[in-house]
Coordinates of C-alpha atoms in Angstrom, one line a residue:
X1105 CA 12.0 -26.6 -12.8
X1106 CA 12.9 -30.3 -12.4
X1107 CA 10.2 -32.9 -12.3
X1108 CA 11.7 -35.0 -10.1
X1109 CA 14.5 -34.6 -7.1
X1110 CA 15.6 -37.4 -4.8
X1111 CA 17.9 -40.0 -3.4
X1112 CA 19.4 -42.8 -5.5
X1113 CA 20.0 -46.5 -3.4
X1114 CA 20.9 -49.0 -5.6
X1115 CA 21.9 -52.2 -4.1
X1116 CA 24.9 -54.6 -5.5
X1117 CA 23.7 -56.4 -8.7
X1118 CA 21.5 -53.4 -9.9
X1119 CA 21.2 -53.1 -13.8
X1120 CA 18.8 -50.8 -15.9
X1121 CA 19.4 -50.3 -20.0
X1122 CA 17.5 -48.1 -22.5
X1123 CA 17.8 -47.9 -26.3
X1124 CA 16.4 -44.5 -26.6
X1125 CA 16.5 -42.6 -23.1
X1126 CA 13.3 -40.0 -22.9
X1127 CA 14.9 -37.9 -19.8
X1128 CA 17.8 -35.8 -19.1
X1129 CA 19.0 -36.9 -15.6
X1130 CA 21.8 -36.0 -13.2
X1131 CA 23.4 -38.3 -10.9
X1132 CA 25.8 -37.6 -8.3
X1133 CA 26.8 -40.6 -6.6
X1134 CA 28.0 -40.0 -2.5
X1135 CA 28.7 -43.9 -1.9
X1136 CA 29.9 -47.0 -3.8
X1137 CA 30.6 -47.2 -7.1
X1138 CA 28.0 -47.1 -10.7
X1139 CA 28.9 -48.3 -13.7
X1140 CA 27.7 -47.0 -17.5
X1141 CA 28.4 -49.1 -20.1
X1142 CA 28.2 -47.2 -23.6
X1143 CA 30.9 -47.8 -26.5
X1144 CA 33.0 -48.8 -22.9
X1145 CA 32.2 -49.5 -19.8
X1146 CA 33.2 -46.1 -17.4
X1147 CA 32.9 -46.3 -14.1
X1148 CA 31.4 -43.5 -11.4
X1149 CA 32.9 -43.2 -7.9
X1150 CA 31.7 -40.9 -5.1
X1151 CA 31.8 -37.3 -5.0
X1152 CA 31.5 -37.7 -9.4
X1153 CA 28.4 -36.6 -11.3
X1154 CA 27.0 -38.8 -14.4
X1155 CA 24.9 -36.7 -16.6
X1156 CA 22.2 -38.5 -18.9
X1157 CA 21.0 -37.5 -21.7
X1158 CA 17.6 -38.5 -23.9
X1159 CA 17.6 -40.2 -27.2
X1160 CA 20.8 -41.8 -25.8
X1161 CA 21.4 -46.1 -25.4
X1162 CA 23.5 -47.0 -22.3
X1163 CA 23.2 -49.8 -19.4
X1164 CA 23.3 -48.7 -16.0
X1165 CA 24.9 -51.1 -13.4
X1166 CA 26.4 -52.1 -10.4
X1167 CA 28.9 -55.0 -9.3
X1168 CA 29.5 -56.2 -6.0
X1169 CA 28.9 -53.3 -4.6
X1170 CA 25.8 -50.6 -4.0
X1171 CA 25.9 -47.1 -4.5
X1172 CA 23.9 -44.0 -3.3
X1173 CA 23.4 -40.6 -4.6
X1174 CA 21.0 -38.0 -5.4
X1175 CA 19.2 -37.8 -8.7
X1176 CA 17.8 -34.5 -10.4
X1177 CA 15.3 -35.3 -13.6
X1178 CA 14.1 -32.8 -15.9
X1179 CA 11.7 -33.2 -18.8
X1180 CA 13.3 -33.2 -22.3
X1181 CA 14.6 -29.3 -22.6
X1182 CA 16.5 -27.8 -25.3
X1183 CA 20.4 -28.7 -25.1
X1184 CA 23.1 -26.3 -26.3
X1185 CA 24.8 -29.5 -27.8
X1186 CA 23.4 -32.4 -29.2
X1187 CA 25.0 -35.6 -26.8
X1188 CA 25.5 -39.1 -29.0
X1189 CA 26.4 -40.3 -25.2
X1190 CA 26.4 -39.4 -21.2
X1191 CA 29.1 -37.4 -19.3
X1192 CA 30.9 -37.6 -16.2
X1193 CA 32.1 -34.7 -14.5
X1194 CA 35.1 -35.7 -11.9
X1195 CA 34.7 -35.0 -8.2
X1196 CA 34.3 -31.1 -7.9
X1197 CA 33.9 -29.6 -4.9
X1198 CA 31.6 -27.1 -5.8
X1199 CA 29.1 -29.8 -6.9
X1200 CA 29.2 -32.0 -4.5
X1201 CA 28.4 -29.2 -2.0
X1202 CA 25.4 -28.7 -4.0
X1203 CA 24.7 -32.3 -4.0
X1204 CA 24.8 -32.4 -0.2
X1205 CA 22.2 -29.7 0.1
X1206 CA 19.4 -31.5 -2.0
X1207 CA 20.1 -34.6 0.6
X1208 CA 19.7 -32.3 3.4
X1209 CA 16.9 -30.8 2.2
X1210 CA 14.8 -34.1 1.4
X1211 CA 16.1 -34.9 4.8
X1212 CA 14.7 -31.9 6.6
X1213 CA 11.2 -31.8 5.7
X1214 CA 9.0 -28.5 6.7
X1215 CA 6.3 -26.3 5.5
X1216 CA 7.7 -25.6 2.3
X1217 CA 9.8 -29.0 2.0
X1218 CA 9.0 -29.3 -2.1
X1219 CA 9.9 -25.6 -2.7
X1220 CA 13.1 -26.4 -0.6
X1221 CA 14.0 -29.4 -2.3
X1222 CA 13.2 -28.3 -5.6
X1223 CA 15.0 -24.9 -5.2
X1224 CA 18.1 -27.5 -4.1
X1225 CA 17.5 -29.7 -7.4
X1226 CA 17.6 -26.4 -9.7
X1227 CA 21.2 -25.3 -8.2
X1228 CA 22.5 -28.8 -8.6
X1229 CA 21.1 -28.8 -12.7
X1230 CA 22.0 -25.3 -12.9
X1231 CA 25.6 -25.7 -12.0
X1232 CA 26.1 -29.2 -14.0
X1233 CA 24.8 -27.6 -16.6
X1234 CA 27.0 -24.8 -16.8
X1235 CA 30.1 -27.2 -16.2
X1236 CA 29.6 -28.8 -19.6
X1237 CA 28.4 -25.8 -21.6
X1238 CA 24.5 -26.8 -21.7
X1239 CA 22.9 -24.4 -19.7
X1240 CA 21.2 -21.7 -21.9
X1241 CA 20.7 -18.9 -19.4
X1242 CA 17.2 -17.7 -21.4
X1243 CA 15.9 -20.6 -20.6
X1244 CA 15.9 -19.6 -16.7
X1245 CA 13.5 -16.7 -15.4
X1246 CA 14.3 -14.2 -12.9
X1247 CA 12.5 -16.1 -10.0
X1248 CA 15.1 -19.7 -10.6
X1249 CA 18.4 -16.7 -10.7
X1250 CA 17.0 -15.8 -7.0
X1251 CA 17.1 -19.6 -5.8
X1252 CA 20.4 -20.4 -7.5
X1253 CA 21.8 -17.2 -5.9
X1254 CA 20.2 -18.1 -2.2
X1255 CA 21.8 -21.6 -2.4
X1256 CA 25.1 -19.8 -3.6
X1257 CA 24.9 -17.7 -0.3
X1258 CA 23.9 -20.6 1.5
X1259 CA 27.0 -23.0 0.4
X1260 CA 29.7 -20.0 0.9
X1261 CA 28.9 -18.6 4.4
X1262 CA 32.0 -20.1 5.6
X1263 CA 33.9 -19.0 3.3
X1264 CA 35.5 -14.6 3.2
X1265 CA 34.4 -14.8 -1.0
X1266 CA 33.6 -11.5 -2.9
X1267 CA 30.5 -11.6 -4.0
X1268 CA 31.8 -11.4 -8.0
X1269 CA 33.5 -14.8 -7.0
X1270 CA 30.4 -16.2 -5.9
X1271 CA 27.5 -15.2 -8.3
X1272 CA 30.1 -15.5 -11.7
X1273 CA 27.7 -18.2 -12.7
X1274 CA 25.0 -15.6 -12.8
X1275 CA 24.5 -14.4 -16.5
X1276 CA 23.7 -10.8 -15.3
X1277 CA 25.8 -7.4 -14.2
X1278 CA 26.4 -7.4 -10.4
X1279 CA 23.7 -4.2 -10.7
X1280 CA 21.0 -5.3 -12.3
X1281 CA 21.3 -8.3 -10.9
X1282 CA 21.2 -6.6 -7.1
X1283 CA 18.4 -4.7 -8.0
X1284 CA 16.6 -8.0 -9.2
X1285 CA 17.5 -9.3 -6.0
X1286 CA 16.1 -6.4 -3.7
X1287 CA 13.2 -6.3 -6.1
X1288 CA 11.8 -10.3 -5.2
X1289 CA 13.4 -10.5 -1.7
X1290 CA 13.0 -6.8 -0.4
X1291 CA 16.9 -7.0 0.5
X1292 CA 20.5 -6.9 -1.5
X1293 CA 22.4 -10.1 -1.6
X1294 CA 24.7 -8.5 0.8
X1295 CA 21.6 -7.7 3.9
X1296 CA 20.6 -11.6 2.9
X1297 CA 23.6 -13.3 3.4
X1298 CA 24.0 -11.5 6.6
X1299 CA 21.1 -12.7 7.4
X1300 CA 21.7 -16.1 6.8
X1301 CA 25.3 -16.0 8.6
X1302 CA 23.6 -14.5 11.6
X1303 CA 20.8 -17.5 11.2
X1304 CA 24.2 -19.9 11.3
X1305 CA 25.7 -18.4 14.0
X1306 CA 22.8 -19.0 16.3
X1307 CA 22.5 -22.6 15.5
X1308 CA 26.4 -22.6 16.6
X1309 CA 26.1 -21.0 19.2
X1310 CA 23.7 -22.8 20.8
X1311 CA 26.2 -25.6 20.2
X1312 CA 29.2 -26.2 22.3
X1313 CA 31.8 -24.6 20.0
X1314 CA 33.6 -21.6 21.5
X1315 CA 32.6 -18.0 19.9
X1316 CA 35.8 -17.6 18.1
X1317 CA 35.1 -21.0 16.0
X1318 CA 31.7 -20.1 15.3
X1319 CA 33.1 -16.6 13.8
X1320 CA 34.6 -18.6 11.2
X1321 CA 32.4 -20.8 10.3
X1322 CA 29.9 -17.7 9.8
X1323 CA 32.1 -16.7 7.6
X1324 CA 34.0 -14.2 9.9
X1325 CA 37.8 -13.3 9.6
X1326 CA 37.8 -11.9 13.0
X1327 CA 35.7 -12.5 16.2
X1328 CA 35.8 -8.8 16.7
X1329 CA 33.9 -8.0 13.4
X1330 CA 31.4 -10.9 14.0
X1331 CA 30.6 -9.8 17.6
X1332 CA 30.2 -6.3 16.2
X1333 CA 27.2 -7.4 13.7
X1334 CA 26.1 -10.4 15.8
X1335 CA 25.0 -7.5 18.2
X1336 CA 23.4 -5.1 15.3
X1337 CA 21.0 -7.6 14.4
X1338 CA 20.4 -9.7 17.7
X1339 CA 20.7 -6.8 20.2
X1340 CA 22.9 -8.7 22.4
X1341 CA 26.4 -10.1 22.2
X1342 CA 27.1 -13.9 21.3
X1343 CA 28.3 -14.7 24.5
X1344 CA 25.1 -13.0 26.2
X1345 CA 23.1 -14.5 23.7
X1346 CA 24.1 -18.4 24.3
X1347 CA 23.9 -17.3 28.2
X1348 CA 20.1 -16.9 27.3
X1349 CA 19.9 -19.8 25.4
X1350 CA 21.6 -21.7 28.7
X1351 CA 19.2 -19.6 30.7
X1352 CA 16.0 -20.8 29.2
X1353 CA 17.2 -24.5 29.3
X1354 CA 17.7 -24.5 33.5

């Protein structure tokens, strides 16, 4: 688990150095620009990912400008490869996404807001990680492979994916890894990410955007289909359900 998840503000004029770095940290910057110098001086804009690693000398810094991001830390693990210096992964979509969900989540706090945030952090590391070859998937027990699969869900409803597209980060068989699933959540990957689509479309829908809009952003090809299982699990149609969200605000 990472010790530490959070958001980076660092204002123009910022500088931090270490001989001998003791953590292995992720950065994802979202605004301005960061600057590492090493053997050169690289520079970090938004929507990239710097990716520090310990027993490493660098100089963190900013110019005339500040940055923010979000940070993940975790404690010194084992490392597929041995890193003489950091890495920065380009802007990738996929990342980023990620990124945005561990701000949302420190921004949305709750009941369970650590377990949230935390869950966040660990799909952020996982898929860095995995980017530039140091995850070790051993190193991950069954309970983590649920989170990073829920936040896979989470970050694809809007998108008509097959399900081998979406877990193909997952270092299991799409059976065992199903069963697994059903086995800690008491439903398949499938029944949850109806679930959460359903979940969506009734934030939407309480909204102003019209019914066929809010089928695709569900995740829906069609209206038709989405009206057809909106009604299985709500009892009632989408456009009889936001009448009785309208309703109950008169």
């Amino acid at each position: 688990m990472p010790i530490d998840v959070g958001l980076k503000i660092r204002e123009a004029g910022y500088s931090f150095s270490s001989d001998d770095y003791d953590i292995r940290q992720i950065i994802h910057v979202t605004e301005g620009e960061l600057f590492i110098k090493e053997a050169a001086v690289r520079r970090i804009v938004p929507g990239a990912t710097l990716v520090l690693f310990p027993h490493t000398a660098f100089k963190l810094f900013t110019r005339s400008r500040s940055y923010r991001g979000v940070y993940v830390i975790e404690p010194n693990v084992r490392i597929a490869a041995k890193r003489a210096a950091s890495v920065i992964i380009p802007e990738d979509g996929t990342i980023s996404a990620a990124a945005r969900q561990v701000s949302e989540a420190i921004g949305r706090p709750s009941g369970m807001h650590r377990e949230i945030v935390q869950a966040a952090g660990n799909y952020l590391a996982a898929l860095v990680y995995a980017h530039i070859g140091d995850d070790k998937p051993e190193m991950r027990d069954d309970a983590f492979w649920i989170d990073f699969a829920k936040n896979l869900i989470s970050c694809s409803l809007d998108e008509n994916r097959h399900f081998g597209d979406i877990f193909r980060d997952i270092p299991f068989s799409h059976e065992h890894f199903t069963r697994m699933f059903k086995r800690l959540t008491g439903m398949s990957p499938k029944e949850y990410q109806m679930k959460e689509r359903i979940a969506k479309a009734c934030k939407l829908l309480a909204g102003t955007m019209n019914i066929t809009s809010v089928a695709f952003e569900s995740g829906y090809a069609t209206s038709q289909h989405f009206a057809a299982d909106f009604k299985t699990h709500t009892g009632m149609t989408p456009s009889a359900y936001r009448k009785k969200l309208s309703d109950g605000r008169r």
